[in-house]
């Protein structure tokens, strides 16, 4: 989402209304200096906060990743010994335990994110398209579908924890006692099953956002397009392929990127589901870094891992934006 | 209200195609939406029904129907953990963060939408790229920064509500600014030009013309900011102490070594969810309108 919008703010449709009335605005004689300073004054609170809570901590974080920051130095972290690239070397030495665990966690996160984003997008888009026409109960259904998104993460995930309980949970009751799909009650929050448990909760919680955005995107498609297509004899499937999906393209480009970043960085869901130490099969990277920092008390390595994660996200986002904007250019021609 | 939001909602009400959809479509829609409703509602049902069950019911094998209904869990939740205090903390933290975040975002978005100035691109790119940073990257540095500020100035940020408010403020700020820029762009410029000609200052034009016209976008941003703060777990679990603990951390208090009071956990979850869900559903119309004009363009 990030740079797309910034780019589209400077080029493309947003620039058009920006320039034309600009001429009409003209320089007003009184307070020209105020006019120049005004935008900066308006931005000042946002700037200070961003600086204090995002940029300065980020710089500190990068700084810390080059230090040997264990619990002995945490009180006076400036005095921790300089360690150069040691923390990074430890993090990416995939033959040693720390690096191996990080690589494993990274791969789990990639797999989990791809599946979760894909499913969220698919369910959200299908629901939004199915509910494009009016029918009885549509308003009620729309409200219901937004409930998982509106619920506070911890309340929703705690309910899932209860449902996944081995002895008194709904999932085992339904799958074993009622449907006889499994031989004996399974554990869902430890072992290999935990990956699917996490995926289920993540999709349950995440798809309404896709639904909401696609629904908003559908409202921008003029009804006349469909009418014209229908007059030309296009069936529903053709209308979907020729009108709906192409019109949703810019929306989808932003949506998929936002879903990807949020899912990849998600901490709340796995943390409430599994606690401080996630099972190996569902060891998402943010909990892994949290554990590396706060449970084993090695903040230097934790910081190095965070910086590596950030670099990865920057590269992925950059490539994604490059690819999608190129796609948009060719589509325009 | 803004004209764009109105046309958008009108367009959605227009039938998609003049012909009635074929039966196969209607059937697939029925099946899909029924399954999806089930998926969405089962946890909600579990939450509601379990909150009304006696402890024996939630400790033994799961049962769809309670053996006897009781409102006992709803009484006990307030004494098992100091839920009222956590509630108040969450309300203060989320409320103040929301109000401040909306005000700051309105000013910043107005500047970006209406003025051209040096560094505009840098500002938008920087603010928006903070969205991609993993929260874990900030946790420890912020913790150290707050402790240092506290030692240097005596302002207690760590462990206080103020520190948490400050943190949450910036979580929702990038998204809010971004959405409001889009929304303000959709408010016709002639409107505030006219206000300026009529003798309003720039702030007058913002407050009297642009803000009222952008209410759906502003409400959407406020809802988003409140939900972000109300649901945040990571920073709440590290940066609070016994007196400032929020609901996100407080709910963990219902599991003791001897017993997990699932019925109370479900009751408490429901109690903390109802205000947000109700507010969200009341305002969802604005949210869709706000997203339509602001984010989805």
Coordinates of C-alpha atoms in Angstrom, one line a residue:
Chain A
X1 CA 0.0 0.0 0.0
X2 CA 2.8 2.3 1.0
X3 CA 4.6 3.5 -2.0
X4 CA 1.7 2.8 -4.5
X5 CA -0.4 5.5 -2.9
X6 CA 2.5 7.9 -2.6
X7 CA 3.3 7.4 -6.2
X8 CA -0.2 7.7 -7.3
X9 CA -0.5 10.9 -5.3
X10 CA 2.2 12.4 -7.4
X11 CA 1.2 11.0 -10.8
X12 CA -1.9 9.7 -12.3
X13 CA -5.5 10.8 -11.5
X14 CA -4.8 12.6 -8.2
X15 CA -2.5 15.1 -9.8
X16 CA -5.2 16.3 -12.2
X17 CA -7.6 18.0 -9.8
X18 CA -4.6 19.2 -7.8
X19 CA -3.1 21.4 -10.6
X20 CA -6.2 23.0 -12.1
X21 CA -7.6 24.8 -9.1
X22 CA -4.0 25.6 -7.9
X23 CA -3.9 28.3 -10.5
X24 CA -7.1 29.8 -9.3
X25 CA -5.9 29.7 -5.7
X26 CA -3.1 32.2 -6.6
X27 CA -0.9 33.9 -4.1
X28 CA -3.0 35.9 -1.6
X29 CA -1.3 39.0 -0.6
X30 CA -1.6 38.9 3.2
X31 CA 0.5 36.3 5.0
X32 CA 2.5 34.7 2.2
X33 CA 5.0 33.5 4.7
X34 CA 2.2 32.0 6.7
X35 CA 1.1 30.2 3.6
X36 CA 4.5 28.6 3.1
X37 CA 4.8 27.7 6.7
X38 CA 1.3 26.5 7.1
X39 CA 1.6 23.0 5.6
X40 CA 4.6 22.3 7.8
X41 CA 2.8 23.5 10.8
X42 CA -0.1 21.2 10.0
X43 CA 2.3 18.3 9.6
X44 CA 4.3 19.1 12.7
X45 CA 2.4 16.9 15.2
X46 CA 2.4 13.9 12.8
X47 CA 6.1 14.5 12.1
X48 CA 7.1 14.6 15.8
X49 CA 5.2 11.5 16.6
X50 CA 6.5 9.5 13.7
X51 CA 9.9 10.6 14.6
X52 CA 9.6 9.6 18.2
X53 CA 7.8 6.4 17.9
X54 CA 8.9 5.1 14.5
X55 CA 12.1 6.6 13.1
X56 CA 14.1 7.0 16.3
X57 CA 13.3 3.5 17.5
X58 CA 14.2 2.1 14.1
X59 CA 17.6 3.8 14.2
X60 CA 18.1 2.5 17.8
X61 CA 17.1 -0.9 16.6
X62 CA 19.6 -0.9 13.8
X63 CA 22.2 0.4 16.2
X64 CA 21.4 -2.3 18.7
X65 CA 21.8 -5.0 16.1
X66 CA 25.5 -4.3 16.0
X67 CA 25.9 -4.6 19.8
X68 CA 26.4 -7.6 22.1
X69 CA 23.2 -6.8 24.0
X70 CA 22.5 -9.4 26.6
X71 CA 20.7 -9.0 29.9
X72 CA 23.8 -7.8 31.6
X73 CA 23.9 -4.6 29.6
X74 CA 20.2 -3.9 29.4
X75 CA 20.1 -1.3 32.2
X76 CA 22.8 0.8 30.4
X77 CA 22.6 -0.4 26.9
X78 CA 24.9 2.2 25.5
X79 CA 27.8 0.5 27.2
X80 CA 27.3 -2.9 25.6
X81 CA 30.3 -4.0 23.6
X82 CA 30.4 -3.4 19.9
X83 CA 30.1 -6.7 18.0
X84 CA 30.1 -5.7 14.4
X85 CA 28.3 -8.1 12.2
X86 CA 28.4 -11.0 14.7
X87 CA 24.7 -10.9 15.4
X88 CA 23.9 -11.0 11.6
X89 CA 26.4 -13.9 11.2
X90 CA 24.7 -15.9 13.9
X91 CA 21.3 -15.2 12.5
X92 CA 22.1 -16.3 8.9
X93 CA 24.5 -19.2 9.8
X94 CA 21.9 -21.8 8.8
X95 CA 24.1 -24.8 9.9
X96 CA 24.1 -23.6 13.5
X97 CA 21.0 -23.9 15.8
X98 CA 20.1 -20.2 15.9
X99 CA 20.2 -19.7 12.1
X100 CA 18.6 -23.0 11.4
X101 CA 15.7 -22.1 13.7
X102 CA 15.4 -18.7 12.1
X103 CA 15.3 -20.1 8.6
X104 CA 12.7 -22.7 9.6
X105 CA 10.6 -20.0 11.1
X106 CA 11.0 -17.8 8.0
X107 CA 9.9 -20.6 5.7
X108 CA 6.9 -21.4 7.9
X109 CA 5.9 -17.8 7.9
X110 CA 6.2 -17.6 4.1
X111 CA 4.1 -20.6 3.6
X112 CA 1.6 -19.5 6.1
X113 CA 1.3 -16.0 4.7
X114 CA 0.8 -17.2 1.1
X115 CA -1.9 -19.6 2.1
X116 CA -3.6 -17.2 4.5
X117 CA -3.6 -14.2 2.1
X118 CA -4.7 -16.4 -0.8
X119 CA -7.6 -17.8 1.1
X120 CA -8.6 -14.4 2.6
X121 CA -8.6 -12.9 -0.8
X122 CA -10.5 -15.7 -2.4
X123 CA -13.3 -15.9 0.2
X124 CA -13.5 -12.1 0.6
X125 CA -13.8 -11.6 -3.2
X126 CA -16.3 -14.4 -3.7
X127 CA -18.5 -13.1 -0.9
X128 CA -18.3 -9.5 -2.2
X129 CA -19.2 -10.6 -5.7
X130 CA -22.0 -12.8 -4.6
X131 CA -23.4 -10.0 -2.6
X132 CA -23.1 -7.3 -5.3
X133 CA -26.8 -7.6 -6.2
X134 CA -29.5 -6.8 -3.7
X135 CA -31.3 -9.7 -2.1
X136 CA -33.3 -10.2 1.1
X137 CA -31.1 -10.4 4.1
X138 CA -28.1 -8.9 2.4
X139 CA -27.7 -6.1 4.9
X140 CA -27.9 -8.5 7.8
X141 CA -25.4 -10.9 6.2
X142 CA -23.0 -8.1 5.5
X143 CA -23.1 -7.0 9.1
X144 CA -22.6 -10.6 10.3
X145 CA -19.6 -11.1 8.0
X146 CA -17.9 -8.1 9.5
X147 CA -18.1 -9.4 13.0
X148 CA -14.8 -11.4 13.0
X149 CA -13.0 -8.3 11.8
X150 CA -14.6 -6.1 14.5
X151 CA -14.0 -8.5 17.4
X152 CA -10.8 -7.6 19.4
X153 CA -8.1 -10.0 18.4
X154 CA -7.6 -11.5 21.8
X155 CA -11.3 -12.2 22.5
X156 CA -11.7 -13.9 19.1
X157 CA -8.5 -15.9 19.3
X158 CA -9.2 -17.0 22.9
X159 CA -12.5 -18.4 21.7
X160 CA -10.6 -20.4 19.1
X161 CA -8.2 -21.6 21.8
X162 CA -11.2 -22.9 23.7
X163 CA -12.6 -24.6 20.5
X164 CA -9.2 -26.3 19.9
X165 CA -8.9 -27.7 23.4
X166 CA -8.1 -31.4 23.4
X167 CA -10.7 -32.7 25.9
X168 CA -13.4 -30.1 26.0
X169 CA -13.1 -28.4 22.6
X170 CA -15.7 -28.1 19.9
X171 CA -13.3 -29.1 17.1
X172 CA -12.5 -32.5 18.4
X173 CA -16.1 -33.0 19.5
X174 CA -17.3 -32.4 15.9
X175 CA -14.5 -34.2 14.0
X176 CA -14.3 -37.2 16.3
X177 CA -17.5 -37.7 18.2
X178 CA -20.0 -36.4 15.7
X179 CA -18.5 -36.9 12.2
X180 CA -16.0 -39.7 13.0
X181 CA -13.5 -38.1 10.6
X182 CA -10.6 -38.7 12.9
X183 CA -9.7 -41.9 14.9
X184 CA -8.9 -40.2 18.2
X185 CA -9.1 -36.6 19.5
X186 CA -6.1 -34.6 18.2
X187 CA -4.0 -31.9 19.7
X188 CA -4.5 -28.7 17.7
X189 CA -2.3 -26.2 19.6
X190 CA 0.8 -28.4 19.7
X191 CA 2.5 -30.5 17.1
X192 CA 2.0 -30.4 13.3
X193 CA -1.7 -29.6 13.5
X194 CA -1.0 -26.2 15.0
X195 CA -0.1 -24.9 11.5
X196 CA -3.7 -25.6 10.4
X197 CA -5.2 -24.2 13.6
X198 CA -3.3 -21.0 13.1
X199 CA -4.3 -20.8 9.4
X200 CA -7.9 -21.3 10.2
X201 CA -8.0 -18.6 12.8
X202 CA -6.0 -16.2 10.6
X203 CA -8.4 -16.7 7.7
X204 CA -11.5 -16.5 9.9
X205 CA -10.2 -13.2 11.3
X206 CA -8.7 -11.8 8.0
X207 CA -11.1 -12.5 5.2
X208 CA -13.7 -9.8 6.2
X209 CA -11.1 -7.1 5.5
X210 CA -10.7 -8.4 1.9
X211 CA -14.5 -8.5 1.7
X212 CA -14.8 -5.0 2.9
X213 CA -12.2 -3.6 0.5
X214 CA -13.5 -5.5 -2.5
X215 CA -17.1 -4.5 -1.6
X216 CA -15.9 -0.9 -1.6
X217 CA -14.1 -1.4 -4.9
X218 CA -17.2 -2.9 -6.5
X219 CA -19.2 0.3 -5.7
X220 CA -16.9 2.2 -8.0
X221 CA -17.8 0.1 -11.0
X222 CA -20.6 1.9 -12.9
X223 CA -23.8 -0.1 -13.4
X224 CA -24.0 1.0 -17.0
X225 CA -21.0 -1.2 -17.9
X226 CA -22.9 -4.3 -16.8
X227 CA -26.1 -3.1 -18.6
X228 CA -24.2 -2.6 -21.8
X229 CA -22.5 -6.0 -21.5
X230 CA -25.8 -7.7 -20.8
X231 CA -27.4 -6.1 -23.9
X232 CA -24.4 -7.4 -25.9
X233 CA -25.3 -10.8 -24.6
X234 CA -22.5 -11.3 -22.1
X235 CA -23.4 -13.9 -19.4
X236 CA -22.6 -13.6 -15.7
X237 CA -19.3 -15.4 -16.1
X238 CA -18.2 -13.1 -18.9
X239 CA -19.2 -10.0 -17.0
X240 CA -17.2 -11.2 -14.1
X241 CA -14.1 -11.9 -16.3
X242 CA -14.4 -8.9 -18.5
X243 CA -15.7 -6.2 -16.2
X244 CA -15.6 -7.1 -12.5
X245 CA -12.1 -8.6 -12.2
X246 CA -10.3 -6.1 -14.4
X247 CA -12.0 -3.1 -12.6
X248 CA -10.9 -4.6 -9.3
X249 CA -7.3 -4.8 -10.4
X250 CA -6.0 -1.6 -8.8
X251 CA -7.9 -2.4 -5.6
X252 CA -6.5 -5.9 -5.5
X253 CA -3.0 -4.7 -5.9
X254 CA -3.2 -2.6 -2.8
X255 CA -5.3 -5.2 -0.9
X256 CA -2.9 -8.1 -1.5
X257 CA 0.1 -6.0 -0.4
X258 CA -1.6 -4.8 2.8
X259 CA -2.8 -8.4 3.6
X260 CA 0.6 -9.7 2.9
X261 CA 2.4 -7.2 5.2
X262 CA -0.2 -7.5 8.0
X263 CA -0.2 -11.3 7.9
X264 CA 3.6 -11.6 7.7
X265 CA 4.1 -9.3 10.6
X266 CA 1.1 -10.6 12.7
X267 CA 2.1 -11.1 16.3
X268 CA -1.3 -10.9 18.1
X269 CA -2.9 -14.1 16.6
X270 CA 0.0 -16.6 17.2
X271 CA 0.8 -15.0 20.6
X272 CA -2.7 -15.4 21.9
X273 CA -3.1 -18.8 20.3
X274 CA 0.2 -20.4 21.5
X275 CA 1.7 -18.1 24.1
X276 CA 5.3 -17.0 24.2
X277 CA 6.7 -20.1 22.6
X278 CA 5.0 -21.3 19.5
X279 CA 5.1 -24.9 18.4
X280 CA 7.6 -25.6 15.7
X281 CA 5.1 -26.1 12.9
X282 CA 3.5 -22.7 13.5
X283 CA 6.6 -20.7 14.6
X284 CA 5.8 -17.4 12.9
X285 CA 8.7 -15.0 12.6
X286 CA 7.5 -12.2 14.8
X287 CA 6.9 -14.6 17.7
X288 CA 10.2 -16.2 17.0
X289 CA 12.0 -12.8 17.2
X290 CA 10.1 -12.0 20.4
X291 CA 11.1 -15.3 21.9
X292 CA 14.7 -14.8 20.8
X293 CA 14.8 -11.3 22.4
X294 CA 12.6 -11.6 25.5
X295 CA 12.7 -15.3 26.5
X296 CA 16.4 -16.0 25.8
X297 CA 17.3 -12.4 26.6
X298 CA 19.5 -11.7 23.6
X299 CA 18.4 -8.4 22.3
X300 CA 21.3 -7.9 19.9
X301 CA 20.4 -11.0 17.9
X302 CA 16.8 -10.2 18.1
X303 CA 17.4 -6.8 16.6
X304 CA 19.6 -8.2 13.9
X305 CA 16.7 -10.6 13.0
X306 CA 14.3 -7.7 12.9
X307 CA 16.5 -5.8 10.6
X308 CA 16.8 -8.8 8.3
X309 CA 13.1 -9.2 8.3
X310 CA 12.6 -5.5 7.5
X311 CA 15.1 -5.8 4.6
X312 CA 13.2 -8.8 3.2
X313 CA 9.9 -7.0 3.4
X314 CA 11.4 -3.9 1.7
X315 CA 12.8 -6.0 -1.2
X316 CA 9.5 -7.9 -1.6
X317 CA 7.4 -4.8 -1.5
X318 CA 9.8 -3.0 -3.9
X319 CA 9.7 -5.8 -6.4
X320 CA 5.9 -6.1 -6.0
X321 CA 5.4 -2.4 -6.6
X322 CA 7.7 -2.5 -9.6
X323 CA 5.9 -5.5 -11.1
X324 CA 2.4 -4.2 -10.5
X325 CA 3.2 -0.7 -11.8
X326 CA 4.8 -2.1 -14.9
X327 CA 1.7 -4.2 -15.4
X328 CA -0.5 -1.2 -15.0
X329 CA 1.6 0.7 -17.6
X330 CA 1.2 -2.1 -20.2
X331 CA -2.5 -2.3 -19.4
X332 CA -2.9 1.4 -20.2
X333 CA -1.3 1.1 -23.7
Chain B
X1 CA -22.4 14.8 3.2
X2 CA -20.1 14.5 0.3
X3 CA -21.5 14.0 -3.2
X4 CA -19.1 11.3 -4.0
X5 CA -20.2 9.1 -1.2
X6 CA -23.8 9.6 -2.2
X7 CA -23.3 8.6 -5.8
X8 CA -21.2 5.7 -4.7
X9 CA -23.9 4.3 -2.5
X10 CA -26.5 5.0 -5.2
X11 CA -24.5 3.1 -7.7
X12 CA -24.3 0.1 -5.5
X13 CA -28.1 0.0 -5.2
X14 CA -28.5 -0.1 -8.9
X15 CA -29.0 -3.6 -10.1
X16 CA -25.9 -5.1 -11.6
X17 CA -27.6 -6.4 -14.7
X18 CA -31.1 -5.9 -16.0
X19 CA -31.7 -9.6 -16.3
X20 CA -32.5 -11.9 -13.4
X21 CA -29.5 -14.0 -12.6
X22 CA -29.7 -17.7 -13.7
X23 CA -30.7 -20.4 -11.2
X24 CA -27.3 -22.0 -11.1
X25 CA -25.9 -18.7 -9.8
X26 CA -28.6 -18.4 -7.2
X27 CA -27.9 -21.9 -5.9
X28 CA -24.2 -21.5 -5.8
X29 CA -24.7 -18.2 -4.0
X30 CA -27.0 -19.8 -1.4
X31 CA -24.6 -22.7 -0.7
X32 CA -21.5 -20.5 -0.5
X33 CA -23.1 -17.9 1.7
X34 CA -24.6 -20.5 4.0
X35 CA -21.3 -22.3 4.5
X36 CA -19.6 -19.0 5.1
X37 CA -22.2 -17.9 7.6
X38 CA -21.6 -21.1 9.5
X39 CA -17.8 -20.6 9.5
X40 CA -18.3 -17.0 10.8
X41 CA -20.9 -17.8 13.4
X42 CA -19.7 -20.9 15.1
X43 CA -17.1 -19.2 17.2
X44 CA -19.6 -16.4 18.0
X45 CA -22.1 -19.1 19.1
X46 CA -19.4 -20.8 21.2
X47 CA -18.6 -17.6 22.9
X48 CA -22.2 -16.7 23.7
X49 CA -23.4 -20.2 24.7
X50 CA -20.3 -21.1 26.8
X51 CA -20.6 -17.8 28.7
X52 CA -23.9 -19.0 30.0
X53 CA -22.8 -22.4 31.0
X54 CA -21.9 -23.7 34.5
X55 CA -18.2 -24.5 35.0
X56 CA -18.9 -28.3 34.8
X57 CA -20.2 -27.9 31.3
X58 CA -17.2 -26.1 29.9
X59 CA -14.7 -28.3 31.7
X60 CA -16.1 -31.6 30.4
X61 CA -16.9 -32.7 26.9
X62 CA -18.1 -30.0 24.6
X63 CA -21.8 -29.8 24.3
X64 CA -23.7 -27.7 21.8
X65 CA -26.5 -27.0 24.3
X66 CA -25.9 -26.1 27.9
X67 CA -27.2 -28.4 30.6
X68 CA -28.5 -25.4 32.5
X69 CA -28.3 -21.7 31.8
X70 CA -26.6 -19.4 34.4
X71 CA -25.6 -15.8 34.4
X72 CA -23.1 -16.6 37.2
X73 CA -20.0 -16.1 34.9
X74 CA -21.1 -12.6 34.2
X75 CA -21.1 -11.8 37.9
X76 CA -17.9 -13.6 38.7
X77 CA -15.8 -12.1 35.9
X78 CA -15.6 -8.8 37.8
X79 CA -14.2 -10.3 40.9
X80 CA -11.9 -13.0 39.5
X81 CA -9.7 -10.3 37.9
X82 CA -10.1 -6.6 38.3
X83 CA -11.9 -6.4 34.9
X84 CA -13.5 -3.0 35.6
X85 CA -10.0 -1.4 36.0
X86 CA -8.7 -3.1 32.8
X87 CA -11.8 -2.0 31.0
X88 CA -11.3 1.6 32.1
X89 CA -7.6 1.5 31.1
X90 CA -8.5 0.2 27.7
X91 CA -11.2 2.8 27.3
X92 CA -8.9 5.6 28.2
X93 CA -5.9 4.4 26.2
X94 CA -8.0 3.6 23.1
X95 CA -10.2 6.7 23.4
X96 CA -7.5 9.2 23.8
X97 CA -5.3 7.6 21.1
X98 CA -8.3 7.7 18.7
X99 CA -9.2 11.3 19.3
X100 CA -5.5 12.5 19.0
X101 CA -4.8 10.3 16.0
X102 CA -7.9 11.6 14.1
X103 CA -7.1 15.3 14.9
X104 CA -3.4 14.9 13.9
X105 CA -4.3 12.9 10.8
X106 CA -6.9 15.5 9.7
X107 CA -4.3 18.3 9.8
X108 CA -1.6 16.3 8.1
X109 CA -3.9 15.0 5.4
X110 CA -5.2 18.5 4.7
X111 CA -1.7 19.8 4.3
X112 CA -0.8 17.0 1.9
X113 CA -4.1 17.2 0.0
X114 CA -4.3 21.0 -0.4
X115 CA -0.8 22.3 -0.5
X116 CA 2.3 21.6 -2.5
X117 CA 5.4 22.0 -0.5
X118 CA 9.0 20.8 -0.4
X119 CA 9.4 17.3 1.1
X120 CA 5.8 16.3 0.5
X121 CA 6.8 13.1 -1.3
X122 CA 9.4 12.2 1.3
X123 CA 6.8 12.7 4.0
X124 CA 4.1 10.5 2.4
X125 CA 6.6 7.8 1.5
X126 CA 8.1 7.7 5.0
X127 CA 4.9 7.8 6.9
X128 CA 3.3 5.1 4.7
X129 CA 6.3 2.8 4.7
X130 CA 6.2 2.5 8.5
X131 CA 3.1 0.3 7.8
X132 CA 5.4 -2.4 6.6
X133 CA 7.7 -2.4 9.6
X134 CA 7.1 -5.4 11.9
X135 CA 5.9 -4.2 15.3
X136 CA 8.6 -6.4 16.9
X137 CA 11.2 -4.1 15.4
X138 CA 10.0 -1.2 17.6
X139 CA 9.3 -3.0 20.8
X140 CA 12.6 -3.1 22.4
X141 CA 14.0 0.2 21.1
X142 CA 10.8 2.0 22.3
X143 CA 11.0 0.3 25.6
X144 CA 14.6 1.5 26.0
X145 CA 13.7 5.0 24.7
X146 CA 10.8 5.4 27.1
X147 CA 12.9 4.2 30.0
X148 CA 15.7 6.7 29.0
X149 CA 13.2 9.6 28.6
X150 CA 11.8 8.7 32.0
X151 CA 15.2 8.7 33.6
X152 CA 16.2 12.0 31.9
X153 CA 13.0 14.0 32.3
X154 CA 11.0 12.3 35.0
X155 CA 8.1 11.8 32.6
X156 CA 7.0 8.2 33.2
X157 CA 6.3 6.8 29.8
X158 CA 7.1 3.2 30.4
X159 CA 4.3 1.4 32.2
X160 CA 2.1 4.4 32.1
X161 CA -1.1 4.9 30.0
X162 CA 0.6 7.9 28.4
X163 CA 3.3 5.7 26.9
X164 CA 0.8 3.3 25.5
X165 CA -1.3 6.1 24.1
X166 CA 1.7 7.5 22.4
X167 CA 2.6 4.2 20.9
X168 CA -1.0 3.4 19.7
X169 CA -1.4 6.8 18.2
X170 CA 1.3 6.2 15.7
X171 CA 0.1 2.7 14.8
X172 CA -3.1 4.0 13.3
X173 CA -1.6 7.3 12.1
X174 CA -0.1 6.2 8.7
X175 CA -3.2 4.4 7.6
X176 CA -5.4 7.3 8.8
X177 CA -3.4 10.0 7.0
X178 CA -3.3 7.9 3.8
X179 CA -7.1 7.3 3.8
X180 CA -7.9 10.9 4.6
X181 CA -5.7 12.3 1.9
X182 CA -7.7 10.3 -0.6
X183 CA -10.9 11.4 1.0
X184 CA -10.0 15.1 1.1
X185 CA -8.9 14.9 -2.5
X186 CA -12.5 13.8 -3.3
X187 CA -14.0 16.9 -1.6
X188 CA -14.3 19.5 -4.4
X189 CA -11.7 22.2 -4.1
X190 CA -14.2 24.8 -5.1
X191 CA -15.9 24.4 -1.7
X192 CA -12.9 25.5 0.4
X193 CA -11.8 28.0 -2.3
X194 CA -15.2 29.6 -1.8
X195 CA -14.8 29.6 2.0
X196 CA -11.4 31.3 1.6
X197 CA -12.9 33.9 -0.6
X198 CA -15.7 34.5 2.0
X199 CA -13.0 35.3 4.5
X200 CA -12.4 32.1 6.3
X201 CA -8.7 31.4 7.2
X202 CA -7.2 28.1 6.0
X203 CA -8.1 26.5 9.3
X204 CA -11.7 27.8 9.1
X205 CA -12.0 26.4 5.6
X206 CA -10.7 23.0 6.9
X207 CA -13.0 22.9 9.9
X208 CA -16.1 24.4 8.4
X209 CA -16.0 23.0 4.9
X210 CA -13.6 20.1 4.4
X211 CA -14.1 18.3 7.6
X212 CA -18.0 18.2 7.5
X213 CA -17.8 17.0 3.9
X214 CA -15.4 14.3 4.8
X215 CA -17.3 12.9 7.8
X216 CA -17.6 9.3 6.5
X217 CA -13.8 9.2 5.9
X218 CA -13.1 10.6 9.4
X219 CA -15.5 8.2 11.1
X220 CA -13.9 5.3 9.2
X221 CA -10.5 6.4 10.4
X222 CA -11.7 6.8 14.0
X223 CA -13.2 3.3 14.0
X224 CA -10.0 1.9 12.6
X225 CA -7.8 3.7 15.2
X226 CA -10.0 2.6 18.1
X227 CA -10.1 -1.0 17.0
X228 CA -6.3 -1.1 16.5
X229 CA -5.8 0.3 20.0
X230 CA -8.5 -1.9 21.6
X231 CA -7.1 -5.1 20.2
X232 CA -3.3 -4.6 20.5
X233 CA -1.5 -7.3 22.5
X234 CA 2.2 -7.0 22.0
X235 CA 2.9 -3.6 23.4
X236 CA 0.2 -3.9 26.0
X237 CA 1.9 -7.1 27.4
X238 CA 5.3 -5.5 27.7
X239 CA 4.6 -1.9 28.5
X240 CA 1.9 -2.1 31.2
X241 CA 2.0 -2.8 34.9
X242 CA -0.6 -3.9 37.4
X243 CA -2.4 -0.6 37.5
X244 CA -2.3 0.2 33.8
X245 CA -3.0 -3.2 32.4
X246 CA -5.4 -3.3 29.5
X247 CA -8.0 -5.9 28.6
X248 CA -5.7 -7.4 26.0
X249 CA -3.5 -8.7 28.8
X250 CA -6.0 -8.8 31.6
X251 CA -8.1 -11.6 30.1
X252 CA -5.2 -14.0 30.6
X253 CA -5.9 -13.8 34.4
X254 CA -8.9 -16.2 34.1
X255 CA -6.6 -19.2 33.8
X256 CA -5.1 -20.3 37.1
X257 CA -2.8 -23.2 37.8
X258 CA -5.8 -25.3 39.1
X259 CA -8.6 -24.3 36.8
X260 CA -9.3 -22.6 33.5
X261 CA -12.6 -20.7 33.9
X262 CA -13.7 -21.0 30.3
X263 CA -17.2 -19.8 31.0
X264 CA -15.8 -16.7 32.6
X265 CA -13.2 -16.2 29.8
X266 CA -16.0 -16.4 27.3
X267 CA -18.2 -14.0 29.3
X268 CA -15.4 -11.5 29.7
X269 CA -14.5 -11.8 26.0
X270 CA -18.1 -11.1 25.1
X271 CA -18.3 -8.1 27.5
X272 CA -15.2 -6.5 26.0
X273 CA -16.3 -7.2 22.5
X274 CA -19.8 -5.9 22.6
X275 CA -18.9 -2.2 22.7
X276 CA -16.5 -2.4 19.7
X277 CA -18.6 -4.8 17.6
X278 CA -21.8 -2.7 18.2
X279 CA -20.0 0.5 17.4
X280 CA -18.4 -1.0 14.3
X281 CA -21.7 -2.4 13.0
X282 CA -23.4 0.9 13.6
X283 CA -20.7 2.7 11.7
X284 CA -20.0 0.2 9.0
X285 CA -21.9 2.2 6.4
X286 CA -19.5 5.0 6.9
X287 CA -16.6 2.6 6.8
X288 CA -17.5 1.3 3.4
X289 CA -18.2 4.9 2.2
X290 CA -14.9 6.0 3.7
X291 CA -12.9 3.2 2.1
X292 CA -14.6 3.7 -1.2
X293 CA -13.5 7.3 -1.4
X294 CA -10.3 7.2 0.5
X295 CA -8.4 4.0 0.2
X296 CA -9.9 2.3 -2.9
X297 CA -9.2 4.6 -5.8

